[in-house]
Coordinates of C-alpha atoms in Angstrom, one line a residue:
Chain A
M47 CA 191.4 1.5 -1.7
A48 CA 188.8 3.5 0.2
P49 CA 187.7 6.8 -1.4
L50 CA 189.2 10.0 0.1
V51 CA 185.7 11.5 0.5
Q52 CA 182.7 9.4 1.4
I53 CA 179.3 11.1 1.8
E54 CA 176.2 9.1 2.8
N55 CA 172.7 10.5 3.2
L56 CA 174.0 13.9 4.3
R57 CA 171.4 16.3 5.7
K58 CA 171.7 19.8 7.0
E59 CA 168.9 21.9 8.3
F60 CA 168.9 25.6 9.3
G61 CA 165.7 25.8 11.3
S62 CA 163.0 24.9 8.9
V63 CA 165.2 25.2 5.8
R64 CA 166.7 22.0 4.5
A65 CA 170.0 23.0 2.9
L66 CA 171.1 19.4 2.2
D67 CA 168.7 16.6 1.9
G68 CA 170.2 13.1 1.7
V69 CA 173.2 13.7 -0.5
S70 CA 175.5 10.7 -1.1
F71 CA 178.7 10.4 -3.3
T72 CA 182.3 9.5 -3.1
V73 CA 185.5 11.2 -4.3
E74 CA 188.7 9.3 -5.1
E75 CA 192.1 10.6 -4.2
G76 CA 193.5 12.9 -7.0
E77 CA 190.1 13.7 -8.5
W78 CA 188.9 17.2 -9.4
I79 CA 185.2 17.5 -8.7
A80 CA 183.1 20.5 -9.9
I81 CA 180.1 21.1 -7.7
M82 CA 177.4 23.0 -9.6
G83 CA 173.9 24.1 -9.1
P84 CA 171.8 27.2 -8.7
S85 CA 172.0 29.6 -5.7
G86 CA 170.6 28.0 -2.6
S87 CA 171.1 24.5 -3.8
G88 CA 173.5 23.6 -0.9
K89 CA 176.9 23.8 -2.6
T90 CA 178.5 26.0 0.0
T91 CA 176.9 24.1 2.8
L92 CA 178.3 20.9 1.4
I93 CA 181.8 22.4 1.2
N94 CA 181.5 23.8 4.7
I95 CA 180.6 20.4 6.1
L96 CA 183.4 18.7 4.3
G97 CA 185.8 21.4 5.5
G98 CA 184.7 21.0 9.2
L99 CA 183.3 24.6 9.2
D100 CA 179.8 23.3 9.8
S101 CA 178.3 20.1 11.2
P102 CA 175.7 18.0 9.4
T103 CA 172.3 17.4 11.0
S104 CA 172.6 13.8 10.1
G105 CA 174.4 11.5 7.8
V106 CA 178.0 10.6 7.2
A107 CA 180.8 12.8 5.9
V108 CA 184.1 11.0 5.9
V109 CA 187.3 12.7 4.8
D110 CA 190.5 10.7 4.7
G111 CA 189.0 8.2 7.2
T112 CA 187.7 10.9 9.6
D113 CA 184.0 11.2 10.1
V114 CA 183.6 15.0 10.4
A115 CA 180.1 14.7 12.0
R116 CA 181.6 13.0 15.0
L117 CA 184.3 15.6 15.7
D118 CA 184.0 18.1 18.6
E119 CA 185.2 21.7 18.3
T120 CA 188.8 20.9 19.1
G121 CA 188.8 17.9 16.7
L122 CA 187.3 20.1 13.9
T123 CA 190.0 22.7 14.5
R124 CA 192.8 20.1 14.1
F125 CA 191.0 18.6 11.1
R126 CA 190.8 21.9 9.3
A127 CA 194.5 22.6 10.1
E128 CA 195.8 19.3 9.0
K129 CA 193.6 18.0 6.2
I130 CA 191.9 20.9 4.4
G131 CA 193.0 23.7 2.2
F132 CA 190.4 26.4 1.7
I133 CA 190.1 28.8 -1.2
F134 CA 187.3 31.3 -0.9
Q135 CA 185.6 33.5 -3.4
Q136 CA 186.3 36.6 -1.3
F137 CA 190.0 35.6 -0.9
H138 CA 189.8 36.2 2.9
L139 CA 193.3 37.4 3.5
V140 CA 194.2 39.2 6.7
S141 CA 194.5 42.8 5.6
Y142 CA 197.4 43.9 7.9
L143 CA 199.6 40.9 7.0
T144 CA 201.8 40.7 3.9
A145 CA 201.3 37.9 1.3
L146 CA 204.1 36.0 3.0
E147 CA 202.6 36.4 6.5
N148 CA 199.2 35.3 5.3
V149 CA 200.7 32.1 4.0
M150 CA 202.8 31.7 7.2
L151 CA 199.6 32.2 9.3
A152 CA 198.3 28.8 8.0
Q153 CA 201.7 27.3 8.9
Y154 CA 201.5 28.8 12.4
F155 CA 198.1 27.3 13.1
H156 CA 199.1 24.0 11.6
S157 CA 202.4 23.5 13.5
T158 CA 205.5 25.7 13.1
T159 CA 206.3 28.4 10.5
D160 CA 208.9 27.9 7.8
E161 CA 209.5 31.1 6.0
P162 CA 211.6 29.7 3.1
Q163 CA 208.8 27.2 2.4
A164 CA 206.2 29.9 2.5
R165 CA 208.3 32.0 0.1
A166 CA 208.6 29.0 -2.2
A167 CA 204.8 28.6 -2.2
L168 CA 204.3 32.2 -3.3
V169 CA 207.0 31.8 -6.0
R170 CA 205.2 28.6 -7.1
V171 CA 202.0 30.7 -7.7
G172 CA 203.9 33.3 -9.6
L173 CA 204.1 36.0 -6.9
A174 CA 207.9 36.1 -6.4
D175 CA 207.9 39.9 -6.7
R176 CA 204.8 40.4 -4.5
I177 CA 205.9 38.5 -1.4
E178 CA 206.1 41.5 1.0
H179 CA 203.0 43.3 -0.4
L180 CA 199.8 43.8 1.7
P181 CA 196.5 42.5 0.2
S182 CA 195.5 46.0 -0.5
Q183 CA 198.5 46.3 -2.8
L184 CA 197.6 43.2 -4.8
S185 CA 195.1 42.7 -7.6
G186 CA 192.2 40.3 -7.1
G187 CA 194.0 37.6 -9.1
E188 CA 197.1 38.1 -7.0
Q189 CA 195.2 37.9 -3.8
Q190 CA 193.5 34.7 -4.9
R191 CA 197.0 33.2 -5.8
V192 CA 198.1 34.1 -2.3
A193 CA 195.0 32.2 -1.0
V194 CA 196.0 29.2 -3.2
A195 CA 199.5 29.3 -1.8
R196 CA 198.1 29.5 1.7
A197 CA 195.7 26.5 1.0
L198 CA 198.6 24.4 -0.3
I199 CA 201.3 25.2 2.3
N200 CA 200.3 22.5 4.8
H201 CA 200.0 19.8 2.1
P202 CA 196.3 19.2 2.7
K203 CA 194.5 16.0 1.7
L204 CA 191.6 17.9 0.2
I205 CA 191.4 21.4 -1.4
L206 CA 188.0 23.0 -1.1
A207 CA 187.4 25.9 -3.4
D208 CA 184.2 27.9 -3.2
E209 CA 183.8 29.9 -6.4
P210 CA 187.6 30.7 -6.6
T211 CA 187.2 32.6 -9.8
G212 CA 183.9 34.3 -9.0
N213 CA 185.5 37.7 -8.2
L214 CA 188.1 37.7 -10.9
D215 CA 188.4 39.2 -14.4
E216 CA 189.0 36.9 -17.3
A217 CA 192.7 37.2 -17.4
N218 CA 193.0 36.4 -13.7
Q219 CA 190.5 33.6 -14.0
E220 CA 192.7 32.0 -16.5
T221 CA 195.8 32.3 -14.3
V222 CA 194.0 30.8 -11.3
I223 CA 192.4 28.0 -13.3
R224 CA 195.8 27.2 -14.8
L225 CA 197.0 26.8 -11.2
F226 CA 194.2 24.4 -10.4
Q227 CA 195.1 22.4 -13.5
E228 CA 198.7 22.2 -12.3
L229 CA 197.5 21.1 -8.8
H230 CA 195.3 18.5 -10.3
A231 CA 198.1 17.3 -12.5
E232 CA 200.3 17.0 -9.3
G233 CA 197.7 14.7 -7.8
H234 CA 195.8 17.0 -5.5
T235 CA 192.2 16.2 -4.7
I236 CA 190.0 19.3 -5.5
L237 CA 186.3 20.0 -4.8
M238 CA 185.4 23.2 -6.5
V239 CA 182.1 25.0 -6.3
T240 CA 181.5 27.0 -9.5
H241 CA 178.7 28.6 -11.5
D242 CA 180.8 28.7 -14.6
P243 CA 180.2 25.7 -16.9
S244 CA 183.4 26.3 -18.8
I245 CA 185.4 25.9 -15.5
G246 CA 183.2 23.0 -14.4
R247 CA 184.1 21.2 -17.6
L248 CA 187.8 21.1 -16.6
A249 CA 187.0 18.8 -13.7
D250 CA 187.0 15.0 -13.8
R251 CA 183.5 14.8 -12.6
R252 CA 180.6 17.2 -12.1
I253 CA 178.2 16.9 -9.2
D254 CA 174.9 18.8 -9.7
L255 CA 172.9 19.9 -6.7
A256 CA 169.3 21.2 -6.7
H257 CA 167.3 22.2 -3.6
G258 CA 169.7 20.4 -1.4
R259 CA 169.4 17.1 -3.3
L260 CA 171.9 15.4 -5.7
A261 CA 170.6 16.2 -9.1
G262 CA 173.2 14.2 -11.1
I263 CA 176.9 13.1 -11.3
S264 CA 178.6 13.4 -14.7
V265 CA 182.0 12.2 -15.8
L266 CA 183.6 15.0 -17.9
S267 CA 186.4 15.4 -20.3
A268 CA 189.4 17.0 -18.7
T269 CA 190.2 18.8 -22.0
P270 CA 190.2 22.6 -21.6
D271 CA 188.2 24.8 -24.0
Chain B
M126 CA 205.5 34.1 14.2
F127 CA 203.7 34.9 17.4
A128 CA 205.8 38.1 17.9
R129 CA 205.4 39.0 14.3
L130 CA 201.6 38.6 14.4
L131 CA 201.5 40.5 17.7
W132 CA 203.5 43.4 16.2
K133 CA 201.2 43.5 13.1
L134 CA 198.1 43.4 15.3
L135 CA 199.4 46.3 17.3
R136 CA 200.3 48.3 14.1
G137 CA 197.0 47.3 12.4
S138 CA 194.9 48.7 15.3
S139 CA 197.1 51.5 16.3
G140 CA 194.3 54.1 16.0
R141 CA 192.0 52.3 18.5
L142 CA 194.8 51.1 20.7
T143 CA 196.1 54.7 21.0
V144 CA 192.8 55.7 22.7
A145 CA 193.1 52.8 25.2
M146 CA 196.8 53.5 25.6
I147 CA 196.1 57.1 26.6
G148 CA 193.6 55.8 29.2
V149 CA 196.2 53.4 30.6
I150 CA 199.0 55.9 30.6
S151 CA 196.8 58.5 32.4
G152 CA 195.6 55.9 34.9
A153 CA 199.2 54.6 35.5
A154 CA 200.5 58.1 35.9
V155 CA 198.0 59.1 38.5
I156 CA 198.1 55.8 40.3
S157 CA 201.9 55.7 40.5
A158 CA 202.0 59.3 41.7
L159 CA 199.4 58.5 44.3
L160 CA 201.2 55.3 45.4
N161 CA 204.4 57.3 45.7
L162 CA 202.6 59.9 47.7
E163 CA 201.0 57.2 49.9
L164 CA 204.3 55.5 50.6
D165 CA 206.1 58.7 51.2
I166 CA 203.4 60.6 53.0
G167 CA 204.4 59.2 56.4
R168 CA 207.8 60.7 56.1
K169 CA 206.5 64.0 54.6
L170 CA 203.9 64.4 57.2
S171 CA 206.4 63.7 59.9
Q172 CA 208.6 66.4 58.5
E173 CA 205.5 68.7 58.3
F174 CA 204.6 68.0 61.9
R175 CA 208.2 68.3 63.0
S176 CA 208.1 71.8 61.5
L177 CA 205.4 72.6 64.0
G178 CA 208.1 72.7 66.6
A179 CA 209.1 70.9 69.7
N180 CA 207.9 67.3 70.1
I181 CA 209.8 65.9 73.0
V182 CA 209.9 67.5 76.5
I183 CA 212.3 66.6 79.3
A184 CA 210.9 67.8 82.6
P185 CA 211.0 66.8 86.3
K186 CA 208.8 63.9 87.1
P187 CA 205.6 64.9 88.9
S188 CA 206.8 63.1 92.1
A189 CA 210.1 65.0 91.9
Q190 CA 208.3 68.2 92.4
T191 CA 207.9 67.2 96.0
G192 CA 211.6 67.0 96.4
A193 CA 212.3 63.3 96.0
G194 CA 214.2 63.5 92.8
A195 CA 217.3 62.3 91.1
A196 CA 220.7 63.9 91.4
S197 CA 219.9 66.3 88.5
L198 CA 217.1 67.9 90.3
L199 CA 218.1 71.1 92.0
S200 CA 214.9 72.0 93.8
G201 CA 211.3 71.0 93.6
N202 CA 210.7 72.0 89.9
Q203 CA 214.1 72.7 88.5
I204 CA 216.7 70.6 86.8
A205 CA 220.4 71.0 86.1
S206 CA 221.0 72.2 82.5
D207 CA 224.6 71.0 82.3
E208 CA 223.7 67.5 83.1
I209 CA 220.9 67.5 80.6
A210 CA 223.2 68.9 77.9
R211 CA 225.8 66.2 78.7
G212 CA 223.2 63.5 78.6
L213 CA 221.8 64.8 75.3
A214 CA 225.3 64.8 73.8
A215 CA 225.6 61.1 74.8
V216 CA 222.4 60.1 73.0
N217 CA 222.8 62.5 70.1
S218 CA 220.8 61.8 67.0
P219 CA 221.0 63.4 63.5
D220 CA 217.2 63.7 63.6
V221 CA 217.4 66.3 66.4
A222 CA 216.5 69.5 64.5
A223 CA 216.6 71.9 67.5
S224 CA 216.9 71.7 71.3
A225 CA 216.9 74.3 74.0
P226 CA 216.5 74.6 77.8
Y227 CA 213.7 76.6 79.3
L228 CA 213.6 78.4 82.7
Y229 CA 210.2 79.9 83.5
I230 CA 209.9 82.6 86.2
V231 CA 207.2 85.1 87.1
A232 CA 208.8 88.5 86.9
H233 CA 207.2 91.9 87.1
V234 CA 206.8 94.6 84.5
A235 CA 205.7 97.8 86.1
S236 CA 204.6 95.8 89.1
V237 CA 202.4 93.6 86.9
P238 CA 203.4 89.9 87.0
V239 CA 204.5 88.5 83.6
V240 CA 205.9 85.1 82.8
V241 CA 209.4 85.3 81.5
A242 CA 210.8 82.4 79.6
G243 CA 214.6 82.1 79.5
T244 CA 215.9 79.9 76.7
W245 CA 218.3 79.8 73.7
L246 CA 216.7 82.3 71.4
D247 CA 218.7 81.1 68.4
Q248 CA 216.7 77.8 68.7
T249 CA 213.3 79.5 68.9
P250 CA 212.7 79.7 65.1
K251 CA 212.9 75.9 64.9
L252 CA 211.2 75.1 68.1
D253 CA 208.3 77.6 67.5
P254 CA 208.2 77.9 63.7
T255 CA 204.5 78.7 63.6
W256 CA 204.8 82.0 65.4
K257 CA 203.8 85.0 63.3
L258 CA 206.6 87.4 64.0
D259 CA 206.7 91.2 63.7
G260 CA 210.4 92.0 63.9
D261 CA 213.5 89.8 63.9
W262 CA 214.5 86.6 65.6
V263 CA 217.3 86.9 68.1
A264 CA 220.1 85.1 66.3
S265 CA 222.5 84.5 69.2
R266 CA 222.0 82.8 72.6
E267 CA 224.7 85.1 74.0
D268 CA 222.6 88.2 73.2
N269 CA 221.3 89.3 76.6
S270 CA 220.0 92.7 75.4
H271 CA 217.1 91.6 73.2
C272 CA 213.9 89.9 73.9
L273 CA 210.8 88.5 72.1
V274 CA 207.5 89.7 73.4
G275 CA 204.1 88.0 73.1
G276 CA 201.4 90.0 71.4
N277 CA 199.3 90.3 74.6
V278 CA 202.2 91.6 76.6
A279 CA 203.1 94.1 73.9
R280 CA 199.5 95.4 73.9
Q281 CA 199.3 95.5 77.7
F282 CA 202.5 97.5 78.1
H283 CA 202.2 99.4 74.8
L284 CA 205.4 98.0 73.5
A285 CA 206.7 98.4 70.0
L286 CA 209.7 97.2 68.2
G287 CA 212.8 98.7 69.8
S288 CA 210.9 99.6 73.0
Q289 CA 212.9 99.0 76.3
L290 CA 211.3 96.5 78.6
A291 CA 212.2 96.5 82.3
L292 CA 211.9 93.3 84.2
A293 CA 212.1 92.8 87.9
Y294 CA 212.2 89.6 90.0
L295 CA 212.6 89.9 93.7
A296 CA 215.7 92.1 94.1
E297 CA 217.1 91.6 90.6
N298 CA 216.4 93.7 87.6
A299 CA 217.1 93.4 83.9
S300 CA 216.1 95.2 80.8
C301 CA 215.9 94.3 77.1
T302 CA 215.1 95.8 73.8
V303 CA 212.0 94.4 72.0
A304 CA 213.5 92.6 68.9
A305 CA 210.1 91.1 67.8
I306 CA 206.5 90.9 68.8
F307 CA 205.0 87.5 68.1
D308 CA 201.6 85.9 67.8
S309 CA 201.6 82.2 68.7
G310 CA 197.9 81.8 69.2
G311 CA 198.7 80.2 72.6
A312 CA 199.9 80.9 76.1
E313 CA 203.2 82.2 74.8
D314 CA 201.4 85.4 73.8
N315 CA 201.4 86.3 77.5
Q316 CA 205.1 85.7 77.9
V317 CA 208.4 87.5 77.3
F318 CA 211.2 85.4 75.9
V319 CA 214.8 86.2 76.8
N320 CA 218.1 84.4 76.6
L321 CA 218.6 81.9 79.4
P322 CA 221.3 83.9 81.3
V323 CA 218.9 86.8 81.7
A324 CA 216.3 84.6 83.3
Q325 CA 218.9 82.8 85.5
H326 CA 220.2 86.2 86.5
L327 CA 216.8 87.5 87.5
A328 CA 216.0 84.2 89.4
G329 CA 219.4 84.3 91.1
I330 CA 220.1 80.7 90.1
Q331 CA 222.8 79.5 87.8
G332 CA 222.7 76.2 85.8
A333 CA 219.0 75.5 86.7
I334 CA 216.2 75.2 84.2
S335 CA 212.5 74.2 84.3
L336 CA 212.5 71.8 81.3
W337 CA 214.2 71.0 78.0
Q338 CA 212.4 70.9 74.6
L339 CA 213.6 69.1 71.5
S340 CA 212.3 69.0 67.9
V341 CA 213.1 65.6 66.5
G342 CA 212.5 64.5 62.9
G343 CA 211.5 61.1 61.6
S344 CA 208.4 58.9 62.0
S345 CA 206.3 58.6 65.1
K346 CA 208.0 55.3 65.9
A347 CA 211.4 56.9 65.5
I348 CA 210.5 59.7 67.8
A349 CA 209.1 57.4 70.4
A350 CA 212.3 55.2 70.1
Y351 CA 214.4 58.3 70.6
A352 CA 212.3 59.4 73.6
Q353 CA 212.8 56.0 75.0
R354 CA 216.6 56.3 74.7
L355 CA 216.3 59.7 76.5
A356 CA 214.2 58.2 79.2
T357 CA 216.9 55.6 79.8
Q358 CA 219.6 58.3 79.8
F359 CA 217.6 60.4 82.3
P360 CA 215.9 57.9 84.6
G361 CA 215.0 60.5 87.2
L362 CA 213.2 62.8 84.7
D363 CA 210.0 62.7 82.8
V364 CA 210.7 62.3 79.0
R365 CA 207.7 62.3 76.8
P366 CA 206.8 63.0 73.2
I367 CA 204.2 65.7 72.9
P368 CA 201.1 63.5 72.3
Q369 CA 198.8 65.9 70.4
V370 CA 201.3 66.0 67.5
S371 CA 201.6 62.2 67.2
Q372 CA 197.8 61.7 67.5
A373 CA 197.0 64.4 64.9
E374 CA 199.7 63.0 62.7
G375 CA 198.2 59.5 62.9
D376 CA 194.6 60.6 62.3
L377 CA 195.5 62.8 59.4
M378 CA 197.7 60.1 57.8
G379 CA 194.9 57.6 58.1
R380 CA 192.4 59.9 56.4
I381 CA 194.8 60.8 53.6
R382 CA 195.6 57.1 53.0
L383 CA 191.9 56.2 52.8
L384 CA 191.4 59.0 50.3
I385 CA 194.4 57.9 48.2
V386 CA 193.2 54.2 48.2
A387 CA 189.7 55.2 47.2
T388 CA 191.0 57.4 44.4
I389 CA 193.3 54.6 43.1
V390 CA 190.3 52.2 43.1
L391 CA 188.2 54.7 41.2
I392 CA 191.0 55.3 38.6
L393 CA 191.4 51.5 38.1
V394 CA 187.7 51.2 37.5
L395 CA 187.7 54.1 35.0
T396 CA 190.8 52.8 33.2
T397 CA 189.2 49.4 32.9
L398 CA 186.0 50.9 31.4
C399 CA 188.2 52.9 28.9
V400 CA 190.0 49.7 27.8
L401 CA 186.7 47.8 27.8
A402 CA 185.0 50.3 25.4
T403 CA 188.0 50.1 23.0
M404 CA 188.2 46.3 23.1
A405 CA 184.5 46.0 22.5
A406 CA 184.9 48.0 19.3
L407 CA 188.1 46.1 18.4
A408 CA 186.4 42.7 18.9
M409 CA 183.7 43.7 16.4
E410 CA 186.3 44.8 13.9
R411 CA 188.2 41.6 14.3
R412 CA 185.3 39.1 13.8
A413 CA 186.3 38.5 10.2
D414 CA 190.0 37.9 11.1
V415 CA 189.0 35.5 13.9
G416 CA 186.6 33.7 11.7
L417 CA 189.3 33.2 9.1
M418 CA 191.9 32.2 11.7
K419 CA 189.5 29.5 13.0
A420 CA 188.8 28.3 9.5
L421 CA 192.6 27.9 8.9
G422 CA 192.7 25.7 12.0
G423 CA 193.5 28.2 14.7
S424 CA 192.2 27.0 18.0
I425 CA 190.3 29.7 19.9
S426 CA 192.7 29.5 22.8
R427 CA 195.6 30.2 20.4
V428 CA 193.8 33.1 18.7
L429 CA 192.7 34.6 22.0
R430 CA 196.2 34.3 23.4
L431 CA 197.4 36.5 20.5
F432 CA 194.8 39.2 21.4
L433 CA 195.4 38.9 25.1
A434 CA 199.1 39.3 24.5
E435 CA 198.3 42.5 22.6
V436 CA 196.3 43.7 25.5
G437 CA 199.1 42.7 27.9
V438 CA 201.5 44.8 25.8
L439 CA 199.1 47.7 25.9
G440 CA 199.0 47.5 29.7
A441 CA 202.7 47.0 30.2
V442 CA 203.7 49.8 27.8
G443 CA 201.0 52.1 29.2
G444 CA 202.1 51.2 32.7
V445 CA 205.8 52.0 32.0
L446 CA 205.0 55.3 30.2
G447 CA 202.5 56.2 32.9
C448 CA 205.0 55.5 35.7
A449 CA 207.4 58.0 34.0
G450 CA 204.6 60.5 34.0
G451 CA 203.7 59.6 37.5
L452 CA 207.2 60.3 38.7
L453 CA 206.9 63.9 37.3
L454 CA 203.4 64.2 38.7
S455 CA 204.4 63.1 42.2
R456 CA 207.3 65.5 42.2
W457 CA 204.9 68.3 41.2
M458 CA 202.4 67.3 43.9
G459 CA 205.2 67.1 46.5
Q460 CA 206.3 70.6 45.6
R461 CA 202.8 71.9 45.7
V462 CA 201.7 70.2 48.9
F463 CA 204.9 69.8 50.9
S464 CA 207.3 72.3 49.1
A465 CA 209.7 69.4 48.6
A466 CA 209.9 66.6 46.0
I467 CA 208.3 63.3 46.8
S468 CA 211.1 60.7 46.8
P469 CA 210.4 58.0 44.1
R470 CA 209.7 54.6 45.6
W471 CA 210.9 52.1 43.1
E472 CA 208.5 49.3 44.3
V473 CA 205.7 51.5 43.0
F474 CA 206.7 51.0 39.4
P475 CA 206.4 47.2 39.1
L476 CA 203.2 47.4 41.2
T477 CA 201.7 50.0 38.8
I478 CA 202.7 48.1 35.7
I479 CA 201.2 44.9 37.1
L480 CA 198.0 46.8 38.0
M481 CA 197.8 48.2 34.5
I482 CA 198.3 44.8 32.9
A483 CA 195.5 43.4 35.1
V484 CA 193.3 46.3 34.2
A485 CA 194.0 45.9 30.5
L486 CA 193.2 42.2 30.7
A487 CA 190.0 42.9 32.7
G488 CA 189.1 45.4 30.0
A489 CA 189.7 42.8 27.3
L490 CA 186.6 40.8 28.5
P491 CA 184.7 41.6 25.2
L492 CA 187.4 39.6 23.3
R493 CA 186.0 36.4 24.8
L494 CA 182.9 37.0 22.5
L495 CA 185.3 36.2 19.7
G496 CA 185.3 32.6 21.0
R497 CA 181.7 32.2 19.9
I498 CA 182.3 33.2 16.3
R499 CA 181.4 30.5 13.8
P500 CA 183.8 30.7 10.9
A501 CA 181.2 29.5 8.4
V502 CA 178.9 32.4 9.3
I503 CA 181.8 34.9 9.0
L504 CA 183.1 33.6 5.8
R505 CA 179.6 33.8 4.2
G506 CA 179.9 37.5 5.0
E507 CA 177.1 37.7 7.6

């Protein structure tokens, strides 16, 4: 069976800066991959290319049989809506929409909205009593859980999480990581950028980047600390 | 979800949108008032011009003065008043505001020749409404003892209100009490106005008049059409609208319409600029939201449709509220300018609302900049 994600000799240049320099690896369906490395190593650029937010300068980035590098703007938009679930460090919720509406927004851009399904997604992440709250009325952990519900609502093939616990206190980190463990257990494919080695150790494999190059791939124990 | 998002967008940006909304409401109010005025101005101006007095004259044809006239002609320059009255009754129109026969003779006052006009003095206030009067109108056409005296005549013969004026014509004499001294600014200032029987008595002719004047309301076209009906009714007579009034009316109306259209265009431009400024600020504020929406798979056309719908609502609501304000404004302008309310023209309202939606959409041009947003850049917080 073909891997869900296949990256070959991926390069990305911003002017004279080479953010990614010939990165290659594959990800099987259902794997949890931790992408680690120092700031400026190209982690976010890699995530953005896999999520169709950015285009590579050269190389191949295939997700679920789709070569992202070959998609035009319209194709990238549909790709993002149908195959990717994003979770950002800054949560990126729309401030004037409730938790429920933020989740439904992803449904709206995917196809049609289904309010009961969106409510169920929020209940699933433990926000049954915060459904009608605005982001400003939610804690950081709660906002990130709304983002997780939003990322899952369209059943994406790949969940891309860029430092999902980077803005959370310890208690909320634990809650969000527990959610990721549940998602992994359910068979979701997760690529997570993190600086935190303890979180990185929870993944199936760890991909290290340095100066835009692949610095190593390690197979990890999935046993939590 | 579209309506839900739209509502949240409107609520979320209510502060900035209120500024644009005030601009649109103000623009719509003035534009709808001006359009109402523009469409109603023909009728109002006609009324105003009609208030200037007589605008149709029935007189002998120039050729008839040589004696070759119709049956209604009595002598070279006189016509039979009874026949005219019967003819007018046959082509009666509710637009006829006033109507009176006139018999002009040159009588003498203290051996000095003075033009005496015999008419129905109860019609004079409507046929000559611009006269400045010192004294009272003569209220009855049966009152043969009072007369109206032109200012020049009064000065020449040292007449005051209540003075007795002796008139002589050939062998006949008559006298009247001065009821009023008027200033017309025209030839009438040299004339004495009496009721028709007095002039006919002096001239020694019964049932004969020099001409008939009418004051008819309505548009220039309606007046011309009525004059045409009169011409058909009186084939032997010269029926003509008073041309100076129609010409002046047309010239003035053209100038006012040009001014109104220029003002409307100016207001549309200013309203567009107001919306443009607000939308430029709003577009900057919404860069993050648009970046996120694109990251979630929202096509730019779908995202922009949302924002354009918001602007459309702004234009429509502003247009409706502005129209309501415009209705009041046009009534006020009508009262101030014409001393009568401008009648609301319902076709103005959809036109104003469409104009406001178009203006709002034109003002939303900065939103197209949102199409260039790259979500990766926005999500990085740049």
